[in-house]
PDB file of C-alpha atoms in Angstrom:
ATOM      1  CA  MET A   1     107.072  94.526 112.514  1.00 90.00           C
ATOM      2  CA  ASN A   2     108.945  96.249 115.298  1.00 90.00           C
ATOM      3  CA  VAL A   3     108.758  99.920 114.440  1.00 92.00           C
ATOM      4  CA  ASN A   4     111.462 102.163 115.804  1.00 90.00           C
ATOM      5  CA  ASN A   5     112.684 104.350 112.876  1.00 93.00           C
ATOM      6  CA  VAL A   6     110.139 106.345 111.001  1.00 93.00           C
ATOM      7  CA  THR A   7     110.549 109.570 109.056  1.00 92.00           C
ATOM      8  CA  LEU A   8     108.267 111.687 106.901  1.00 89.00           C
ATOM      9  CA  GLY A   9     110.358 110.971 103.857  1.00 81.00           C
ATOM     10  CA  THR A  10     108.589 112.943 101.103  1.00 86.00           C
ATOM     11  CA  VAL A  11     105.705 115.316 100.735  1.00 90.00           C
ATOM     12  CA  ALA A  12     104.583 115.333  97.107  1.00 91.00           C
ATOM     13  CA  VAL A  13     101.994 116.801  94.815  1.00 87.00           C
ATOM     14  CA  LYS A  14     103.332 115.291  91.587  1.00 87.00           C
ATOM     15  CA  LYS A  15     105.211 112.089  90.551  1.00 88.00           C
ATOM     16  CA  GLU A  16     108.542 113.863  90.098  1.00 91.00           C
ATOM     17  CA  GLN A  17     108.571 114.410  93.871  1.00 92.00           C
ATOM     18  CA  TYR A  18     107.865 110.758  94.823  1.00 93.00           C
ATOM     19  CA  PRO A  19     110.739 108.871  96.590  1.00 93.00           C
ATOM     20  CA  ASP A  20     112.899 106.774  94.291  1.00 91.00           C
ATOM     21  CA  ASN A  21     114.167 104.088  96.707  1.00 91.00           C
ATOM     22  CA  HIS A  22     111.668 101.543  95.406  1.00 92.00           C
ATOM     23  CA  LEU A  23     110.360 100.534  98.785  1.00 95.00           C
ATOM     24  CA  MET A  24     107.007  98.683  98.930  1.00 96.00           C
ATOM     25  CA  GLU A  25     104.144 101.157  99.410  1.00 97.00           C
ATOM     26  CA  VAL A  26     100.902 100.865 101.321  1.00 98.00           C
ATOM     27  CA  ALA A  27      98.381 103.603 100.455  1.00 97.00           C
ATOM     28  CA  PHE A  28      95.765 104.702 102.925  1.00 96.00           C
ATOM     29  CA  VAL A  29      92.559 105.779 101.219  1.00 95.00           C
ATOM     30  CA  GLY A  30      89.328 107.083 102.713  1.00 93.00           C
ATOM     31  CA  LYS A  31      87.021 110.031 102.965  1.00 90.00           C
ATOM     32  CA  SER A  32      88.025 113.123 104.942  1.00 84.00           C
ATOM     33  CA  ASN A  33      88.022 112.713 108.696  1.00 86.00           C
ATOM     34  CA  VAL A  34      87.807 108.916 108.563  1.00 92.00           C
ATOM     35  CA  GLY A  35      90.912 108.737 110.699  1.00 91.00           C
ATOM     36  CA  LYS A  36      93.770 107.964 108.278  1.00 92.00           C
ATOM     37  CA  SER A  37      96.373 110.093 110.035  1.00 89.00           C
ATOM     38  CA  SER A  38      95.422 108.835 113.512  1.00 92.00           C
ATOM     39  CA  LEU A  39      95.610 105.233 112.268  1.00 95.00           C
ATOM     40  CA  ILE A  40      99.099 105.822 110.703  1.00 95.00           C
ATOM     41  CA  ASN A  41     100.293 107.294 113.980  1.00 94.00           C
ATOM     42  CA  LEU A  42      99.162 104.300 115.900  1.00 95.00           C
ATOM     43  CA  MET A  43     100.680 101.837 113.380  1.00 96.00           C
ATOM     44  CA  ILE A  44     104.087 103.549 113.591  1.00 94.00           C
ATOM     45  CA  ASN A  45     104.037 104.202 117.349  1.00 92.00           C
ATOM     46  CA  ARG A  46     104.049 107.925 117.108  1.00 88.00           C
ATOM     47  CA  LYS A  47     101.634 110.534 118.520  1.00 81.00           C
ATOM     48  CA  SER A  48     101.665 113.177 115.893  1.00 73.00           C
ATOM     49  CA  LEU A  49     104.074 112.410 113.023  1.00 79.00           C
ATOM     50  CA  ALA A  50     101.046 112.242 110.717  1.00 70.00           C
ATOM     51  CA  ARG A  51      99.151 115.462 111.305  1.00 60.00           C
ATOM     52  CA  THR A  52      95.589 114.984 112.631  1.00 52.00           C
ATOM     53  CA  SER A  53      92.779 117.481 112.890  1.00 45.00           C
ATOM     54  CA  GLN A  54      89.177 117.657 113.954  1.00 46.00           C
ATOM     55  CA  ASN A  55      88.540 119.557 110.733  1.00 46.00           C
ATOM     56  CA  PRO A  56      88.307 117.454 107.508  1.00 43.00           C
ATOM     57  CA  GLY A  57      90.649 118.196 104.635  1.00 44.00           C
ATOM     58  CA  LYS A  58      93.795 118.594 106.627  1.00 50.00           C
ATOM     59  CA  THR A  59      95.896 116.384 104.378  1.00 53.00           C
ATOM     60  CA  ARG A  60      96.348 118.160 101.049  1.00 73.00           C
ATOM     61  CA  THR A  61      99.522 116.439  99.800  1.00 87.00           C
ATOM     62  CA  ILE A  62     100.698 112.905  99.328  1.00 92.00           C
ATOM     63  CA  ASN A  63     102.770 112.143 102.385  1.00 93.00           C
ATOM     64  CA  PHE A  64     105.306 109.194 102.320  1.00 95.00           C
ATOM     65  CA  TYR A  65     106.256 107.813 105.649  1.00 95.00           C
ATOM     66  CA  ASN A  66     109.480 105.755 105.526  1.00 95.00           C
ATOM     67  CA  ILE A  67     109.285 102.901 108.016  1.00 96.00           C
ATOM     68  CA  GLU A  68     112.598 101.167 108.832  1.00 95.00           C
ATOM     69  CA  ASP A  69     113.670 101.596 105.182  1.00 95.00           C
ATOM     70  CA  LEU A  70     111.394  98.720 104.365  1.00 96.00           C
ATOM     71  CA  VAL A  71     108.028 100.153 103.483  1.00 97.00           C
ATOM     72  CA  HIS A  72     106.361 103.454 102.819  1.00 97.00           C
ATOM     73  CA  PHE A  73     102.998 104.284 104.306  1.00 97.00           C
ATOM     74  CA  VAL A  74     101.362 106.722 101.866  1.00 96.00           C
ATOM     75  CA  ASP A  75      98.774 109.063 103.296  1.00 93.00           C
ATOM     76  CA  LEU A  76      96.525 110.327 100.529  1.00 92.00           C
ATOM     77  CA  PRO A  77      94.200 113.323 100.778  1.00 87.00           C
ATOM     78  CA  GLY A  78      90.681 112.387 101.827  1.00 84.00           C
ATOM     79  CA  TYR A  79      87.893 112.506  99.313  1.00 81.00           C
ATOM     80  CA  GLY A  80      84.346 113.854  99.745  1.00 65.00           C
ATOM     81  CA  TYR A  81      85.277 117.045 101.633  1.00 56.00           C
ATOM     82  CA  ALA A  82      82.524 119.512 100.744  1.00 46.00           C
ATOM     83  CA  ARG A  83      84.116 122.734 101.935  1.00 51.00           C
ATOM     84  CA  ILE A  84      86.545 123.204  99.122  1.00 51.00           C
ATOM     85  CA  SER A  85      85.990 124.624  95.651  1.00 50.00           C
ATOM     86  CA  LYS A  86      85.224 122.384  92.697  1.00 55.00           C
ATOM     87  CA  SER A  87      88.576 123.340  91.150  1.00 56.00           C
ATOM     88  CA  GLU A  88      90.453 122.377  94.349  1.00 55.00           C
ATOM     89  CA  SER A  89      88.526 119.149  94.582  1.00 53.00           C
ATOM     90  CA  ALA A  90      89.360 118.315  90.965  1.00 59.00           C
ATOM     91  CA  LYS A  91      93.061 119.082  91.631  1.00 63.00           C
ATOM     92  CA  TRP A  92      93.055 116.644  94.637  1.00 58.00           C
ATOM     93  CA  GLY A  93      91.285 113.998  92.517  1.00 70.00           C
ATOM     94  CA  LYS A  94      93.850 114.303  89.691  1.00 81.00           C
ATOM     95  CA  MET A  95      96.706 114.073  92.187  1.00 84.00           C
ATOM     96  CA  ILE A  96      95.259 110.977  93.896  1.00 87.00           C
ATOM     97  CA  GLU A  97      94.396 109.261  90.565  1.00 89.00           C
ATOM     98  CA  SER A  98      97.788 109.912  89.092  1.00 89.00           C
ATOM     99  CA  TYR A  99      99.461 108.257  92.078  1.00 92.00           C
ATOM    100  CA  LEU A 100      97.176 105.274  92.173  1.00 93.00           C
ATOM    101  CA  LEU A 101      97.323 104.590  88.457  1.00 91.00           C
ATOM    102  CA  LYS A 102     101.071 105.117  87.838  1.00 87.00           C
ATOM    103  CA  ARG A 103     102.950 104.179  90.993  1.00 92.00           C
ATOM    104  CA  LYS A 104     104.601 100.828  90.476  1.00 91.00           C
ATOM    105  CA  GLU A 105     105.671 100.442  94.088  1.00 94.00           C
ATOM    106  CA  LEU A 106     102.101 100.523  95.264  1.00 95.00           C
ATOM    107  CA  THR A 107     101.406  97.048  96.548  1.00 95.00           C
ATOM    108  CA  MET A 108      98.469  97.272  98.872  1.00 97.00           C
ATOM    109  CA  ILE A 109      95.590  99.708  99.639  1.00 97.00           C
ATOM    110  CA  ALA A 110      94.112 100.074 103.089  1.00 98.00           C
ATOM    111  CA  PHE A 111      90.584 101.408 102.382  1.00 97.00           C
ATOM    112  CA  LEU A 112      89.353 103.097 105.463  1.00 97.00           C
ATOM    113  CA  ILE A 113      85.655 103.461 106.258  1.00 97.00           C
ATOM    114  CA  ASP A 114      83.788 104.570 109.429  1.00 96.00           C
ATOM    115  CA  ILE A 115      82.170 101.442 110.870  1.00 97.00           C
ATOM    116  CA  ARG A 116      79.356 103.458 112.362  1.00 96.00           C
ATOM    117  CA  HIS A 117      77.772 104.418 109.039  1.00 95.00           C
ATOM    118  CA  LYS A 118      76.687 102.797 105.856  1.00 95.00           C
ATOM    119  CA  PRO A 119      79.103 103.450 102.984  1.00 95.00           C
ATOM    120  CA  GLY A 120      78.210 106.705 101.311  1.00 93.00           C
ATOM    121  CA  ARG A 121      78.087 107.428  97.570  1.00 92.00           C
ATOM    122  CA  ASN A 122      81.727 108.631  97.579  1.00 90.00           C
ATOM    123  CA  ASP A 123      82.828 105.536  99.483  1.00 94.00           C
ATOM    124  CA  LEU A 124      81.143 103.233  97.060  1.00 95.00           C
ATOM    125  CA  GLN A 125      82.437 105.115  94.046  1.00 93.00           C
ATOM    126  CA  MET A 126      86.006 104.952  95.305  1.00 93.00           C
ATOM    127  CA  TYR A 127      85.893 101.312  96.416  1.00 95.00           C
ATOM    128  CA  ASN A 128      84.368 100.166  93.120  1.00 95.00           C
ATOM    129  CA  TRP A 129      86.980 102.179  91.227  1.00 93.00           C
ATOM    130  CA  LEU A 130      89.780 100.497  93.178  1.00 94.00           C
ATOM    131  CA  LYS A 131      88.141  97.098  92.484  1.00 94.00           C
ATOM    132  CA  TYR A 132      87.906  97.845  88.783  1.00 94.00           C
ATOM    133  CA  TYR A 133      91.659  98.350  88.634  1.00 93.00           C
ATOM    134  CA  ASN A 134      92.259  95.143  90.614  1.00 93.00           C
ATOM    135  CA  TYR A 135      94.079  96.634  93.569  1.00 94.00           C
ATOM    136  CA  ASP A 136      94.929  94.476  96.570  1.00 95.00           C
ATOM    137  CA  ILE A 137      92.520  96.049  99.030  1.00 97.00           C
ATOM    138  CA  VAL A 138      92.152  95.602 102.794  1.00 98.00           C
ATOM    139  CA  VAL A 139      89.029  97.199 104.192  1.00 98.00           C
ATOM    140  CA  VAL A 140      89.708  98.871 107.562  1.00 98.00           C
ATOM    141  CA  ALA A 141      86.585  99.743 109.616  1.00 98.00           C
ATOM    142  CA  THR A 142      87.741 102.658 111.787  1.00 97.00           C
ATOM    143  CA  LYS A 143      86.286 103.999 115.036  1.00 96.00           C
ATOM    144  CA  SER A 144      85.026 100.593 116.232  1.00 96.00           C
ATOM    145  CA  ASP A 145      85.402 101.741 119.806  1.00 95.00           C
ATOM    146  CA  LYS A 146      82.346 104.024 119.230  1.00 95.00           C
ATOM    147  CA  LEU A 147      80.111 100.901 119.025  1.00 95.00           C
ATOM    148  CA  LYS A 148      79.016  98.593 121.730  1.00 93.00           C
ATOM    149  CA  ARG A 149      80.431  95.057 121.387  1.00 89.00           C
ATOM    150  CA  SER A 150      76.978  93.747 120.678  1.00 92.00           C
ATOM    151  CA  GLN A 151      76.655  96.113 117.657  1.00 95.00           C
ATOM    152  CA  LEU A 152      79.988  95.323 116.097  1.00 96.00           C
ATOM    153  CA  ASN A 153      79.027  92.270 113.979  1.00 95.00           C
ATOM    154  CA  LYS A 154      75.850  93.965 112.761  1.00 96.00           C
ATOM    155  CA  HIS A 155      77.839  96.899 111.403  1.00 97.00           C
ATOM    156  CA  LEU A 156      80.482  94.733 109.920  1.00 97.00           C
ATOM    157  CA  ASN A 157      77.798  92.707 108.069  1.00 97.00           C
ATOM    158  CA  VAL A 158      76.435  95.994 106.697  1.00 97.00           C
ATOM    159  CA  LEU A 159      79.827  96.855 105.260  1.00 97.00           C
ATOM    160  CA  LYS A 160      80.255  93.359 103.820  1.00 97.00           C
ATOM    161  CA  LYS A 161      76.911  93.614 102.061  1.00 97.00           C
ATOM    162  CA  ASP A 162      77.193  97.194 100.827  1.00 97.00           C
ATOM    163  CA  LEU A 163      80.696  96.767  99.560  1.00 97.00           C
ATOM    164  CA  ASN A 164      79.858  93.357  98.173  1.00 96.00           C
ATOM    165  CA  LEU A 165      82.791  91.781  99.971  1.00 96.00           C
ATOM    166  CA  SER A 166      83.553  88.095  99.342  1.00 92.00           C
ATOM    167  CA  PRO A 167      84.729  85.704 102.039  1.00 91.00           C
ATOM    168  CA  GLU A 168      88.426  86.070 100.902  1.00 92.00           C
ATOM    169  CA  ASN A 169      88.263  89.856 101.237  1.00 95.00           C
ATOM    170  CA  ILE A 170      89.940  91.124 104.418  1.00 97.00           C
ATOM    171  CA  LEU A 171      87.859  93.336 106.679  1.00 98.00           C
ATOM    172  CA  ILE A 172      89.517  94.581 109.904  1.00 98.00           C
ATOM    173  CA  PRO A 173      87.690  96.458 112.674  1.00 98.00           C
ATOM    174  CA  PHE A 174      90.065  99.101 113.961  1.00 98.00           C
ATOM    175  CA  SER A 175      90.247 101.566 116.791  1.00 97.00           C
ATOM    176  CA  THR A 176      93.064 104.020 117.586  1.00 94.00           C
ATOM    177  CA  GLN A 177      91.692 104.204 121.182  1.00 95.00           C
ATOM    178  CA  THR A 178      91.681 100.493 122.073  1.00 96.00           C
ATOM    179  CA  ARG A 179      94.307  99.552 119.449  1.00 96.00           C
ATOM    180  CA  ILE A 180      92.062  96.735 118.146  1.00 96.00           C
ATOM    181  CA  GLY A 181      93.101  95.853 114.629  1.00 97.00           C
ATOM    182  CA  LYS A 182      96.695  97.131 114.763  1.00 97.00           C
ATOM    183  CA  ASP A 183      98.363  93.762 115.025  1.00 97.00           C
ATOM    184  CA  LYS A 184      96.122  92.192 112.369  1.00 98.00           C
ATOM    185  CA  LEU A 185      96.799  94.983 109.875  1.00 98.00           C
ATOM    186  CA  TRP A 186     100.526  94.732 110.502  1.00 98.00           C
ATOM    187  CA  ASP A 187     100.275  90.947 109.959  1.00 97.00           C
ATOM    188  CA  VAL A 188      98.758  91.567 106.576  1.00 98.00           C
ATOM    189  CA  ILE A 189     101.388  94.149 105.594  1.00 98.00           C
ATOM    190  CA  ASP A 190     104.252  91.950 106.816  1.00 97.00           C
ATOM    191  CA  SER A 191     102.942  89.072 104.641  1.00 96.00           C
ATOM    192  CA  LYS A 192     103.028  91.331 101.557  1.00 96.00           C
ATOM    193  CA  LEU A 193     106.472  92.685 102.484  1.00 96.00           C
ATOM    194  CA  GLU A 194     107.853  89.150 102.663  1.00 94.00           C
ATOM    195  CA  LYS A 195     106.967  88.610  98.980  1.00 93.00           C
ATOM    196  CA  TYR A 196     107.840  92.013  97.602  1.00 94.00           C
ATOM    197  CA  GLU A 197     110.843  92.780  95.415  1.00 86.00           C
ATOM    198  CA  PHE A 198     111.429  95.562  92.954  1.00 83.00           C
ATOM    199  CA  ILE A 199     113.246  94.246  89.873  1.00 65.00           C
ATOM    200  CA  GLU A 200     114.111  95.982  86.578  1.00 56.00           C
ATOM    201  CA  ASP A 201     111.919  98.903  87.357  1.00 53.00           C
ATOM    202  CA  LYS A 202     108.887  96.733  87.886  1.00 52.00           C
ATOM    203  CA  ALA A 203     107.358  95.827  91.234  1.00 49.00           C
ATOM    204  CA  LYS A 204     106.357  92.218  91.583  1.00 51.00           C
ATOM    205  CA  PHE A 205     105.780  89.526  94.176  1.00 49.00           C
ATOM    206  CA  VAL A 206     108.434  86.894  94.454  1.00 48.00           C
ATOM    207  CA  GLU A 207     106.862  83.424  94.614  1.00 43.00           C
TER     208      GLU A 207
END
């Protein structure tokens, strides 16, 4: 997709605040500081529309980015951030779960994970939860520029093994510095967009 027109369409904490234009939605899920906002900025050719920070826990709302009036990128709060209270963590969790379970426009999930590390307990818990509900998941291995090229396949194989990925599962190494993975991720999104249509208040793929 050629991206020229992007806006932060909606900032929400509850479903009544979600946009109602029935665009296809791609949700970006990952632990705090995995690079969701930086990835979104690269994908939409912006430097700082999605707010980034060196400190985890910056995103505390559900942010809908309207791209060309064709698709929403949905930036969800990161999970696993330790420096918040249990009550705040529970509130974030409820907000994320409500969106994921009830949003009919949600078509694809980009599950972000740091390629340098084995999946942690929170990563495995979230990924297995998403699999249980049969979401269409693309695993995006961020920060691949931090590895030597000779290390890349080794770390990808660790992710495949620990997440129990099958050959048909999509795993994309990604770097906001070298831009590796950007075109491949857009190819996947475009392929979903070609089949998407919202009819009679129910999202479905058109065969």
